Tab-separated table of C-alpha atoms and ligand atoms in Angstrom:
chain	number	residue	atom	x	y	z
A	910	UNK	CA	-21.378	28.344	1.231
A	911	UNK	CA	-23.666	29.695	-1.420
A	912	UNK	CA	-26.642	28.250	0.287
A	913	UNK	CA	-25.837	30.001	3.537
A	914	UNK	CA	-25.572	33.241	1.671
A	915	UNK	CA	-29.005	32.808	0.132
A	916	UNK	CA	-30.566	32.059	3.471
A	917	UNK	CA	-29.085	35.207	4.976
A	918	UNK	CA	-30.445	37.306	2.149
A	919	UNK	CA	-33.827	35.673	2.593
A	920	UNK	CA	-33.716	36.453	6.305
A	921	UNK	CA	-33.038	40.122	5.639
A	922	UNK	CA	-35.877	40.273	3.211
A	923	UNK	CA	-38.222	38.659	5.656
A	924	UNK	CA	-36.916	40.753	8.541
A	925	UNK	CA	-38.666	44.058	7.801
A	926	UNK	CA	-41.885	42.200	7.076
A	927	UNK	CA	-41.745	40.618	10.500
A	928	UNK	CA	-43.294	43.527	12.288
A	929	UNK	CA	-44.627	41.742	15.298
A	930	UNK	CA	-42.559	40.086	17.977
A	931	UNK	CA	-44.225	36.817	17.090
A	932	UNK	CA	-42.768	36.949	13.606
A	933	UNK	CA	-39.289	37.589	14.924
A	934	UNK	CA	-39.518	34.686	17.359
A	935	UNK	CA	-40.775	32.415	14.630
A	936	UNK	CA	-37.841	33.426	12.467
A	937	UNK	CA	-35.278	32.729	15.183
A	938	UNK	CA	-36.798	29.351	15.863
A	939	UNK	CA	-36.768	28.499	12.192
A	940	UNK	CA	-33.130	29.494	11.851
A	941	UNK	CA	-32.174	27.518	14.935
A	942	UNK	CA	-33.822	24.443	13.488
A	943	UNK	CA	-32.235	24.963	10.122
A	944	UNK	CA	-28.689	25.611	11.316
A	945	UNK	CA	-27.608	22.066	12.278
A	946	UNK	CA	-28.693	20.591	8.972
A	947	UNK	CA	-26.944	23.421	7.175
A	948	UNK	CA	-23.712	22.475	8.914
A	949	UNK	CA	-24.244	18.921	7.702
A	950	UNK	CA	-24.912	20.134	4.197
A	951	UNK	CA	-21.642	22.032	4.045
A	952	UNK	CA	-19.584	19.133	5.306
A	953	UNK	CA	-17.237	17.966	2.572
A	954	UNK	CA	-18.574	14.631	1.398
A	955	UNK	CA	-15.823	12.126	0.794
A	956	UNK	CA	-16.248	8.722	-0.755
A	957	UNK	CA	-13.736	6.016	-1.615
A	958	UNK	CA	-12.459	6.169	-5.189
A	959	UNK	CA	-12.656	3.408	-7.766
A	960	UNK	CA	-11.646	0.043	-6.407
A	961	UNK	CA	-11.343	-3.396	-7.992
A	962	UNK	CA	-11.438	-5.088	-4.600
A	963	UNK	CA	-14.399	-5.718	-2.352
A	964	UNK	CA	-14.402	-4.270	1.156
A	965	UNK	CA	-14.067	-7.863	2.397
A	966	UNK	CA	-10.879	-8.114	0.371
A	967	UNK	CA	-9.615	-4.936	2.019
A	968	UNK	CA	-10.008	-6.691	5.361
A	969	UNK	CA	-8.382	-9.884	4.084
A	970	UNK	CA	-5.497	-7.983	2.574
A	971	UNK	CA	-4.937	-5.897	5.684
A	972	UNK	CA	-4.854	-8.951	7.905
A	973	UNK	CA	-2.438	-10.720	5.629
A	974	UNK	CA	-0.080	-7.761	5.389
A	975	UNK	CA	-0.338	-7.030	9.123
A	976	UNK	CA	1.143	-10.454	9.888
A	977	UNK	CA	4.061	-9.598	7.667
A	978	UNK	CA	4.364	-6.153	9.245
A	979	UNK	CA	4.400	-7.446	12.787
A	980	UNK	CA	7.174	-9.874	11.952
A	981	UNK	CA	9.274	-7.027	10.693
A	982	UNK	CA	8.467	-4.344	13.243
A	983	UNK	CA	9.248	-4.299	16.921
A	984	UNK	CA	5.873	-4.113	18.582
A	985	UNK	CA	5.590	-2.480	21.981
A	986	UNK	CA	3.119	-5.142	23.176
A	987	UNK	CA	2.228	-3.219	26.303
A	988	UNK	CA	-1.312	-3.911	27.413
A	989	UNK	CA	-1.785	-0.620	29.181
A	990	UNK	CA	-0.750	1.452	26.174
A	991	UNK	CA	-2.591	-0.758	23.678
A	992	UNK	CA	-5.785	-0.562	25.766
A	993	UNK	CA	-5.627	3.193	25.933
A	994	UNK	CA	-4.964	3.439	22.213
A	995	UNK	CA	-7.786	1.031	21.326
A	996	UNK	CA	-10.311	2.881	23.478
A	997	UNK	CA	-9.394	6.131	21.844
A	998	UNK	CA	-9.171	4.604	18.371
A	999	UNK	CA	-12.566	2.895	18.576
A	1000	UNK	CA	-14.289	6.084	19.642
A	1001	UNK	CA	-12.763	7.858	16.664
A	1002	UNK	CA	-13.487	5.010	14.236
A	1003	UNK	CA	-17.144	5.035	15.247
A	1004	UNK	CA	-17.373	8.510	13.703
A	1005	UNK	CA	-15.890	7.479	10.362
A	1006	UNK	CA	-18.554	7.429	7.645
A	1007	UNK	CA	-19.252	4.479	5.374
A	1008	UNK	CA	-18.255	0.851	5.768
A	1009	UNK	CA	-17.499	-0.313	9.322
A	1010	UNK	CA	-14.126	-2.056	9.433
A	1011	UNK	CA	-12.686	-4.169	12.256
A	1012	UNK	CA	-10.211	-1.550	13.437
A	1013	UNK	CA	-7.275	-2.566	15.584
A	1014	UNK	CA	-4.748	-0.164	17.042
A	1015	UNK	CA	-1.230	-1.175	17.983
A	1016	UNK	CA	1.871	0.609	19.175
A	1017	UNK	CA	5.213	0.082	17.459
A	1018	UNK	CA	8.231	0.339	19.712
A	1019	UNK	CA	9.970	2.934	17.595
A	1020	UNK	CA	10.728	6.517	18.552
A	1021	UNK	CA	10.614	7.746	14.971
A	1022	UNK	CA	7.511	9.839	14.339
A	1023	UNK	CA	5.410	7.636	12.139
A	1024	UNK	CA	2.052	5.954	11.804
A	1025	UNK	CA	0.407	3.894	9.114
A	1026	UNK	CA	-2.782	2.005	8.411
A	1027	UNK	CA	-3.434	-1.109	6.361
A	1028	UNK	CA	-6.573	-1.730	4.319
A	1029	UNK	CA	-9.576	-2.911	6.304
A	1030	UNK	CA	-8.537	-1.791	9.763
A	1031	UNK	CA	-5.074	-2.400	11.234
A	1032	UNK	CA	-3.620	0.919	12.451
A	1033	UNK	CA	-0.049	1.217	13.742
A	1034	UNK	CA	1.175	4.149	15.808
A	1035	UNK	CA	4.839	4.506	16.706
A	1036	UNK	CA	5.567	5.296	20.338
A	1037	UNK	CA	7.343	8.368	18.955
A	1038	UNK	CA	3.944	9.852	18.092
A	1039	UNK	CA	2.706	9.474	21.672
A	1040	UNK	CA	5.957	10.897	22.985
A	1041	UNK	CA	5.849	13.867	20.610
A	1042	UNK	CA	2.156	14.783	20.895
A	1043	UNK	CA	1.405	17.733	23.167
A	1044	UNK	CA	-2.064	16.542	24.050
A	1045	UNK	CA	-4.678	13.890	23.394
A	1046	UNK	CA	-6.286	15.867	20.578
A	1047	UNK	CA	-3.046	15.725	18.577
A	1048	UNK	CA	-2.727	11.973	19.055
A	1049	UNK	CA	-6.424	11.613	18.210
A	1050	UNK	CA	-5.717	13.671	15.096
A	1051	UNK	CA	-3.056	11.247	13.849
A	1052	UNK	CA	-5.340	8.284	14.559
A	1053	UNK	CA	-8.292	9.986	12.850
A	1054	UNK	CA	-6.073	10.667	9.829
A	1055	UNK	CA	-5.075	6.980	9.628
A	1056	UNK	CA	-8.688	5.834	10.097
A	1057	UNK	CA	-9.633	8.096	7.200
A	1058	UNK	CA	-7.121	6.358	4.916
A	1059	UNK	CA	-8.842	3.072	5.802
A	1060	UNK	CA	-12.385	4.419	5.424
A	1061	UNK	CA	-11.507	6.024	2.087
A	1062	UNK	CA	-9.783	2.800	0.977
A	1063	UNK	CA	-6.731	4.691	-0.231
A	1064	UNK	CA	-4.447	1.642	-0.107
A	1065	UNK	CA	-6.530	-0.629	-2.307
A	1066	UNK	CA	-7.586	2.282	-4.512
A	1067	UNK	CA	-3.921	2.774	-5.344
A	1068	UNK	CA	-3.400	-0.933	-5.788
A	1069	UNK	CA	-6.381	-0.966	-8.167
A	1070	UNK	CA	-5.072	1.910	-10.221
A	1071	UNK	CA	-1.624	0.376	-10.379
A	1072	UNK	CA	-2.981	-2.898	-11.619
A	1073	UNK	CA	-4.762	-1.441	-14.624
A	1074	UNK	CA	-2.276	1.260	-15.479
A	1075	UNK	CA	0.511	0.271	-17.777
A	1076	UNK	CA	2.864	-1.322	-15.333
A	1077	UNK	CA	5.805	-3.513	-16.197
A	1078	UNK	CA	4.975	-7.140	-15.506
A	1079	UNK	CA	1.867	-6.281	-13.533
A	1080	UNK	CA	-0.506	-8.116	-15.763
A	1081	UNK	CA	1.324	-11.420	-15.486
A	1082	UNK	CA	-1.006	-14.305	-15.196
A	1083	UNK	CA	-4.144	-12.302	-15.855
A	1084	UNK	CA	-4.323	-10.132	-12.773
A	1085	UNK	CA	-7.813	-8.843	-13.422
A	1086	UNK	CA	-9.203	-12.331	-13.686
A	1087	UNK	CA	-7.690	-13.304	-10.391
A	1088	UNK	CA	-9.749	-13.377	-7.246
A	1089	UNK	CA	-6.839	-14.155	-5.041
A	1090	UNK	CA	-5.813	-11.242	-2.888
A	1091	UNK	CA	-2.481	-12.934	-2.276
A	1092	UNK	CA	-1.782	-13.277	-5.968
A	1093	UNK	CA	-2.708	-9.676	-6.556
A	1094	UNK	CA	-0.492	-8.505	-3.743
A	1095	UNK	CA	2.375	-10.499	-5.140
A	1096	UNK	CA	1.884	-9.148	-8.593
A	1097	UNK	CA	1.839	-5.627	-7.295
A	1098	UNK	CA	4.695	-6.279	-4.935
A	1099	UNK	CA	2.299	-4.779	-2.488
A	1100	UNK	CA	3.308	-6.462	0.711
A	1101	UNK	CA	4.576	-4.649	3.738
A	1102	UNK	CA	7.678	-2.972	2.425
A	1103	UNK	CA	9.170	0.455	2.162
A	1104	UNK	CA	7.245	2.352	-0.472
A	1105	UNK	CA	4.612	-0.336	-0.579
A	1106	UNK	CA	1.762	0.764	-2.738
A	1107	UNK	CA	-0.585	0.171	0.192
A	1108	UNK	CA	1.227	2.673	2.389
A	1109	UNK	CA	2.479	5.441	0.197
A	1110	UNK	CA	-0.295	7.913	-0.427
A	1111	UNK	CA	-0.786	10.659	-2.963
A	1112	UNK	CA	-1.104	14.281	-1.894
A	1113	UNK	CA	-4.767	14.184	-2.862
A	1114	UNK	CA	-5.286	11.230	-0.538
A	1115	UNK	CA	-3.490	13.156	2.203
A	1116	UNK	CA	-5.803	16.133	1.840
A	1117	UNK	CA	-8.819	13.837	1.931
A	1118	UNK	CA	-7.539	12.097	5.064
A	1119	UNK	CA	-6.984	15.498	6.677
A	1120	UNK	CA	-10.504	16.586	5.797
A	1121	UNK	CA	-12.190	13.438	7.047
A	1122	UNK	CA	-9.889	13.385	10.086
A	1123	UNK	CA	-11.063	16.902	10.900
A	1124	UNK	CA	-14.692	15.792	10.662
A	1125	UNK	CA	-14.032	12.839	12.991
A	1126	UNK	CA	-12.286	15.035	15.564
A	1127	UNK	CA	-15.039	17.625	15.324
A	1128	UNK	CA	-17.806	15.067	15.759
A	1129	UNK	CA	-16.086	13.667	18.829
A	1130	UNK	CA	-15.765	17.172	20.244
A	1131	UNK	CA	-11.984	17.337	20.024
A	1132	UNK	CA	-10.134	20.454	19.055
A	1133	UNK	CA	-10.281	19.807	15.334
A	1134	UNK	CA	-7.238	21.959	14.600
A	1135	UNK	CA	-4.992	19.619	16.567
A	1136	UNK	CA	-4.164	17.204	13.735
A	1137	UNK	CA	-2.855	19.827	11.343
A	1138	UNK	CA	-1.062	21.551	14.215
A	1139	UNK	CA	0.731	18.336	15.041
A	1140	UNK	CA	1.761	17.762	11.423
A	1141	UNK	CA	3.040	21.325	11.162
A	1142	UNK	CA	4.910	20.894	14.419
A	1143	UNK	CA	6.761	17.729	13.371
A	1144	UNK	CA	7.464	19.316	10.010
A	1145	UNK	CA	8.958	22.413	11.647
A	1146	UNK	CA	11.069	20.338	14.024
A	1147	UNK	CA	12.730	18.623	11.148
A	1148	UNK	CA	13.716	21.571	9.105
A	1149	UNK	CA	17.348	21.302	8.190
A	1150	UNK	CA	17.475	17.661	9.126
A	1151	UNK	CA	15.732	14.535	7.969
A	1152	UNK	CA	12.007	14.991	7.533
A	1153	UNK	CA	9.903	12.994	9.980
A	1154	UNK	CA	9.362	9.476	8.754
A	1155	UNK	CA	5.658	10.140	8.712
A	1156	UNK	CA	6.069	12.228	5.569
A	1157	UNK	CA	7.718	9.449	3.598
A	1158	UNK	CA	4.365	7.663	3.371
A	1159	UNK	CA	2.127	10.661	4.002
A	1160	UNK	CA	3.497	13.419	1.748
A	1161	UNK	CA	2.655	16.918	2.957
A	1162	UNK	CA	-0.047	18.240	0.619
A	1163	UNK	CA	0.625	21.812	1.743
A	1164	UNK	CA	-1.940	24.252	3.169
A	1165	UNK	CA	-2.842	21.745	5.868
A	1166	UNK	CA	-3.889	24.337	8.411
A	1167	UNK	CA	-5.965	26.302	5.873
A	1168	UNK	CA	-7.660	23.136	4.654
A	1169	UNK	CA	-8.531	22.065	8.188
A	1170	UNK	CA	-9.745	25.513	9.161
A	1171	UNK	CA	-11.921	25.653	6.092
A	1172	UNK	CA	-13.495	22.317	6.950
A	1173	UNK	CA	-14.093	23.446	10.523
A	1174	UNK	CA	-15.895	26.435	9.010
A	1175	UNK	CA	-17.932	24.092	6.807
A	1176	UNK	CA	-18.892	22.127	9.896
A	1177	UNK	CA	-20.248	25.221	11.587
A	1178	UNK	CA	-17.153	26.807	13.096
A	1179	UNK	CA	-15.123	26.074	16.182
A	1180	UNK	CA	-17.119	24.624	19.023
A	1181	UNK	CA	-17.108	25.924	22.505
A	1182	UNK	CA	-15.898	23.562	25.181
A	1183	UNK	CA	-14.064	21.171	22.885
A	1184	UNK	CA	-11.584	18.738	24.400
A	1185	UNK	CA	-7.890	19.187	23.960
A	1186	UNK	CA	-6.364	16.962	26.557
A	1187	UNK	CA	-7.069	14.310	29.153
A	1188	UNK	CA	-5.277	13.253	32.265
A	1189	UNK	CA	-5.153	9.754	30.911
A	1190	UNK	CA	-3.138	10.949	27.932
A	1191	UNK	CA	-0.624	12.697	30.170
A	1192	UNK	CA	-0.282	9.523	32.247
A	1193	UNK	CA	0.200	7.327	29.199
A	1194	UNK	CA	2.679	9.720	27.634
A	1195	UNK	CA	4.725	9.813	30.839
A	1196	UNK	CA	4.543	6.031	31.066
A	1197	UNK	CA	5.656	5.497	27.438
A	1198	UNK	CA	8.538	7.919	27.911
A	1199	UNK	CA	9.646	5.930	30.937
A	1200	UNK	CA	9.742	2.638	29.033
A	1201	UNK	CA	13.160	1.362	27.989
A	1202	UNK	CA	14.418	2.725	24.697
A	1203	UNK	CA	13.857	0.326	21.838
A	1204	UNK	CA	16.878	-1.732	20.906
A	1205	UNK	CA	18.692	-0.427	17.909
A	1206	UNK	CA	18.281	-2.559	14.891
A	1207	UNK	CA	16.807	-2.702	11.505
A	1208	UNK	CA	13.404	-1.139	11.360
A	1209	UNK	CA	11.745	-1.555	8.054
A	1210	UNK	CA	9.863	1.703	8.063
A	1211	UNK	CA	12.793	3.792	9.235
A	1212	UNK	CA	14.644	3.212	6.040
A	1213	UNK	CA	15.406	6.870	5.654
A	1214	UNK	CA	18.929	6.304	4.437
A	1215	UNK	CA	18.503	4.573	1.134
A	1216	UNK	CA	14.974	5.339	0.196
A	1217	UNK	CA	13.842	8.669	1.449
A	1218	UNK	CA	14.225	10.828	-1.595
A	1219	UNK	CA	12.349	8.889	-4.207
A	1220	UNK	CA	13.747	5.945	-5.999
A	1221	UNK	CA	15.033	7.299	-9.247
A	1222	UNK	CA	18.547	6.005	-9.633
A	1223	UNK	CA	18.605	4.413	-6.205
A	1224	UNK	CA	20.501	1.194	-5.857
A	1225	UNK	CA	19.058	-1.565	-3.705
A	1226	UNK	CA	21.319	-3.711	-1.566
A	1227	UNK	CA	23.403	-6.237	-3.471
A	1228	UNK	CA	22.186	-9.826	-3.162
A	1229	UNK	CA	23.598	-11.319	0.010
A	1230	UNK	CA	25.632	-14.552	-0.188
A	1231	UNK	CA	23.442	-16.152	2.437
A	1232	UNK	CA	20.200	-17.555	1.199
A	1233	UNK	CA	16.875	-18.485	2.691
A	1234	UNK	CA	14.240	-20.773	1.295
A	1235	UNK	CA	10.664	-19.865	0.489
A	1236	UNK	CA	7.913	-22.099	-0.798
A	1237	UNK	CA	4.574	-21.511	-2.445
A	1238	UNK	CA	2.018	-23.743	-4.127
A	1239	UNK	CA	4.208	-24.138	-7.227
A	1240	UNK	CA	7.765	-24.460	-6.034
A	1241	UNK	CA	10.425	-23.975	-3.441
A	1242	UNK	CA	13.232	-21.524	-4.177
A	1243	UNK	CA	16.214	-20.085	-2.335
A	1244	UNK	CA	16.762	-16.354	-2.403
A	1245	UNK	CA	19.320	-13.973	-0.896
A	1246	UNK	CA	18.453	-13.436	2.757
A	1247	UNK	CA	18.332	-9.666	2.338
A	1248	UNK	CA	15.509	-10.006	-0.194
A	1249	UNK	CA	11.876	-10.438	0.663
A	1250	UNK	CA	9.180	-12.690	-0.731
A	1251	UNK	CA	5.579	-11.538	-1.032
A	1252	UNK	CA	2.448	-13.340	-2.054
A	1253	UNK	CA	0.683	-16.595	-1.660
A	1254	UNK	CA	-0.882	-19.242	-3.802
A	1255	UNK	CA	0.643	-19.364	-7.265
A	1256	UNK	CA	2.107	-15.890	-7.438
A	1257	UNK	CA	5.184	-14.682	-5.655
A	1258	UNK	CA	7.466	-11.683	-5.939
A	1259	UNK	CA	10.957	-11.736	-4.453
A	1260	UNK	CA	12.736	-8.399	-4.337
A	1261	UNK	CA	15.534	-6.608	-2.553
A	1262	UNK	CA	14.516	-3.585	-0.513
A	1263	UNK	CA	14.033	-0.790	-2.990
A	1264	UNK	CA	13.419	-3.282	-5.794
A	1265	UNK	CA	9.875	-2.039	-6.257
A	1266	UNK	CA	9.850	1.559	-7.398
A	1267	UNK	CA	7.397	4.254	-8.268
A	1268	UNK	CA	7.119	4.465	-12.029
A	1269	UNK	CA	6.426	8.188	-11.862
A	1270	UNK	CA	2.658	7.758	-12.090
A	1271	UNK	CA	2.212	6.583	-8.541
A	1272	UNK	CA	2.379	2.940	-9.552
A	1273	UNK	CA	4.685	0.363	-8.068
A	1274	UNK	CA	6.792	-1.454	-10.599
A	1275	UNK	CA	9.402	-4.174	-10.322
A	1276	UNK	CA	12.882	-2.832	-11.105
A	1277	UNK	CA	15.026	-5.451	-9.342
A	1278	UNK	CA	13.979	-8.954	-8.390
A	1279	UNK	CA	11.876	-11.794	-9.686
A	1280	UNK	CA	8.339	-12.934	-10.138
A	1281	UNK	CA	7.014	-16.474	-10.291
A	1282	UNK	CA	3.529	-17.348	-11.425
A	1283	UNK	CA	1.467	-19.644	-13.591
A	1284	UNK	CA	0.096	-18.632	-16.975
A	1285	UNK	CA	-2.797	-20.400	-18.600
A	1286	UNK	CA	-2.452	-20.324	-22.375
A	1287	UNK	CA	-5.656	-19.635	-24.255
A	1288	UNK	CA	-7.519	-22.865	-24.774
A	1289	UNK	CA	-8.771	-21.832	-28.168
A	1290	UNK	CA	-5.358	-21.523	-29.720
A	1291	UNK	CA	-2.952	-23.948	-28.106
A	1292	UNK	CA	-4.947	-25.559	-25.390
A	1293	UNK	CA	-5.727	-28.715	-27.255
A	1294	UNK	CA	-2.146	-29.350	-28.128
A	1295	UNK	CA	-0.750	-28.290	-24.781
A	1296	UNK	CA	-3.210	-29.942	-22.529
A	1297	UNK	CA	-4.475	-32.725	-24.720
A	1298	UNK	CA	-3.787	-36.333	-23.912
A	1299	UNK	CA	-0.605	-36.455	-26.010
A	1300	UNK	CA	1.296	-33.871	-24.115
A	1301	UNK	CA	4.024	-34.837	-21.716
A	1302	UNK	CA	3.058	-38.465	-21.490
A	1303	UNK	CA	6.404	-39.929	-22.474
A	1304	UNK	CA	7.419	-42.153	-25.408
A	1305	UNK	CA	4.850	-42.968	-28.012
A	1306	UNK	CA	2.812	-39.880	-27.259
A	1307	UNK	CA	4.781	-37.279	-29.142
A	1308	UNK	CA	8.476	-36.686	-29.241
A	1309	UNK	CA	10.624	-34.536	-27.042
A	1310	UNK	CA	10.946	-32.091	-29.919
A	1311	UNK	CA	7.188	-31.730	-30.078
A	1312	UNK	CA	7.116	-31.014	-26.383
A	1313	UNK	CA	9.697	-28.312	-26.815
A	1314	UNK	CA	7.863	-26.801	-29.768
A	1315	UNK	CA	4.704	-26.620	-27.683
A	1316	UNK	CA	6.578	-25.111	-24.778
A	1317	UNK	CA	7.986	-22.496	-27.135
A	1318	UNK	CA	4.518	-21.750	-28.486
A	1319	UNK	CA	3.057	-21.300	-25.034
A	1320	UNK	CA	6.015	-19.093	-24.120
A	1321	UNK	CA	5.443	-16.964	-27.220
A	1322	UNK	CA	1.853	-16.557	-26.228
A	1323	UNK	CA	2.878	-15.400	-22.762
A	1324	UNK	CA	5.293	-12.909	-24.305
A	1325	UNK	CA	2.499	-11.579	-26.521
A	1326	UNK	CA	0.413	-11.085	-23.415
A	1327	UNK	CA	3.206	-9.291	-21.626
A	1328	UNK	CA	3.678	-6.996	-24.604
A	1329	UNK	CA	0.115	-5.760	-24.208
A	1330	UNK	CA	1.151	-3.950	-21.069
A	1331	UNK	CA	4.829	-3.466	-21.925
A	1332	UNK	CA	4.791	-1.963	-25.387
A	1333	UNK	CA	8.518	-1.549	-25.699
A	1334	UNK	CA	9.296	-5.086	-24.679
A	1335	UNK	CA	11.158	-7.150	-27.264
A	1336	UNK	CA	12.893	-10.499	-27.439
A	1337	UNK	CA	16.672	-10.195	-27.533
A	1338	UNK	CA	17.652	-13.849	-27.122
A	1339	UNK	CA	14.982	-16.305	-28.215
A	1340	UNK	CA	14.196	-19.716	-26.785
A	1341	UNK	CA	17.054	-21.808	-25.533
A	1342	UNK	CA	16.349	-25.254	-24.156
A	1343	UNK	CA	17.382	-25.581	-20.552
A	1344	UNK	CA	16.399	-27.765	-17.641
A	1345	UNK	CA	14.859	-26.698	-14.356
A	1346	UNK	CA	14.827	-29.264	-11.566
A	1347	UNK	CA	14.897	-32.046	-14.187
A	1348	UNK	CA	12.063	-30.619	-16.301
A	1349	UNK	CA	12.374	-29.279	-19.830
A	1350	UNK	CA	12.386	-25.527	-19.744
A	1351	UNK	CA	12.859	-22.580	-22.074
A	1352	UNK	CA	15.031	-19.575	-21.428
A	1353	UNK	CA	14.269	-16.279	-23.178
A	1354	UNK	CA	15.857	-12.875	-22.715
A	1355	UNK	CA	13.720	-9.784	-23.200
A	1356	UNK	CA	14.541	-6.127	-23.206
A	1357	UNK	CA	12.045	-3.678	-21.732
A	1358	UNK	CA	11.733	-0.117	-20.446
A	1359	UNK	CA	12.923	0.025	-16.862
A	1360	UNK	CA	10.695	1.913	-14.418
A	1361	UNK	CA	13.958	3.575	-13.334
A	1362	UNK	CA	14.492	4.945	-16.834
A	1363	UNK	CA	16.739	3.332	-19.430
A	1364	UNK	CA	16.302	-0.311	-20.353
A	1365	UNK	CA	16.072	-3.446	-18.285
A	1366	UNK	CA	16.640	-7.107	-18.985
A	1367	UNK	CA	13.906	-9.624	-18.235
A	1368	UNK	CA	15.136	-13.190	-18.087
A	1369	UNK	CA	12.079	-15.350	-18.651
A	1370	UNK	CA	12.172	-19.051	-17.806
A	1371	UNK	CA	9.142	-21.225	-18.558
A	1372	UNK	CA	8.277	-24.803	-17.621
A	1373	UNK	CA	5.174	-26.692	-18.731
A	1374	UNK	CA	3.092	-27.934	-15.842
A	1375	UNK	CA	-0.284	-29.672	-15.801
A	1376	UNK	CA	-1.903	-26.510	-14.394
A	1377	UNK	CA	-0.381	-24.218	-17.018
A	1378	UNK	CA	2.870	-22.555	-17.945
A	1379	UNK	CA	5.045	-22.024	-14.884
A	1380	UNK	CA	7.163	-18.958	-15.440
A	1381	UNK	CA	9.855	-17.056	-13.640
A	1382	UNK	CA	10.964	-13.556	-14.637
A	1383	UNK	CA	14.241	-12.190	-13.288
A	1384	UNK	CA	14.574	-8.450	-13.742
A	1385	UNK	CA	17.285	-5.820	-13.330
A	1386	UNK	CA	18.227	-2.650	-15.212
A	1387	UNK	CA	20.645	-3.363	-18.071
A	1388	UNK	CA	23.484	-1.590	-16.285
A	1389	UNK	CA	23.171	-3.939	-13.322
A	1390	UNK	CA	21.928	-7.132	-14.890
A	1391	UNK	CA	25.342	-8.794	-15.123
A	1392	UNK	CA	25.919	-8.118	-11.451
A	1393	UNK	CA	22.650	-9.753	-10.540
A	1394	UNK	CA	22.800	-12.610	-13.021
A	1395	UNK	CA	24.784	-14.890	-10.732
A	1396	UNK	CA	22.247	-14.474	-7.961
A	1397	UNK	CA	19.435	-15.081	-10.454
A	1398	UNK	CA	21.119	-18.263	-11.717
A	1399	UNK	CA	21.598	-19.543	-8.191
A	1400	UNK	CA	17.945	-18.888	-7.504
A	1401	UNK	CA	16.976	-20.827	-10.623
A	1402	UNK	CA	19.256	-23.773	-9.737
A	1403	UNK	CA	17.660	-23.933	-6.318
A	1404	UNK	CA	14.141	-24.323	-7.709
A	1405	UNK	CA	12.313	-27.474	-6.620
A	1406	UNK	CA	9.002	-27.781	-8.416
A	1407	UNK	CA	6.134	-29.154	-6.357
A	1408	UNK	CA	4.885	-32.273	-8.102
B	1958	ZN	ZN1	-1.801	10.170	5.393
């Protein structure tokens, strides 16, 4: 802005000096040459924020979570619509600055107005968006907005921030030392779930996605106002009723139209002859509207009933009496069939819907559910005793009491580690000897601040394994812990350790 101003002043100063026609022509030519680069210079430059993951890990994470997503969502799986969407999406993605991701665009067979993107490229558009858009530019606007979340790495940026911020139980097993995307996802509870940290953006991220989305539309010669117009339209339609689902993951930052208009100004102002619609869009929209209505059923993202208004004080579903089995590299465990397991490798989180909550700082924290992982005690302090030749080798190599003492020591060390990121955590019922699947184990009860406010109980169970200390943490707010304890105990009884 300032620069433009200076140039204008300079032009006026030069103007009177330019007495001959030749001077004036030279000036016009100079300005014409300068203008395009000025528009570039005023473009808002956006770059991804701090990130502990590599861009390759974004792609890996997105692919992993997309598998989970597509199991839970009803996909439209219509080649004609998917082709149209991919052609449009690829053109838009080609205009996104920075890293080139393997974008993929798919339609979800859901009439709710929603769209989301996963790190590294997968973009999902509900059929409701196509049905609600007035023209191709509006649909392109939603896609450009989602592409911008990918290009700006908003999902993994949030996951990164959550993992270093003080977050109950997040640091289990040395998160920062872990290179496993699966383990990290599990520790963050960051799979494909309502309020997943990968999907729920901050207002700042929304404004950035609007700005970059505007640039993408502009560069592809679409009416760049269309995106904000569409968001305003779906917002207005919902006044008095439920807000469009879109806003549950993409909170309205306010001033959308002004922000977009300002960026259009930065880019050099509205273009003449921009595209608003295509016949192809009208055909596809008519076609999608003619497709059979999606069957009613549970749709993970349309969880507007229990989870729309933040999570403070919300109560997830009670553990179901039916159980399903899940297995990872460490163990097999049964869990209530209305809970979900996330993760791979050593780390796994099993939570009811709504069990992961926002801690108020934009971080996802475990309020209800359990975590399983392996902890490697520091070699310098206990390693020799724990992993030396005498440990766990049966009679003659140290007594059962010794084994228990060592297990308790390793458990204490884990608790010390947990306290680093959970300052108000304290032991309320120290080590009790129990057995898990025939192995000696220790049970410890801890009290901690709940991310829902108030206190929570963490039931920590540890088992010594050759690869380290296997631990399970069962968590619920104090007021609910008794109600969940039976389910937790059943889960523990069902554990079969991989040997
Ligand atoms: Zn968004």
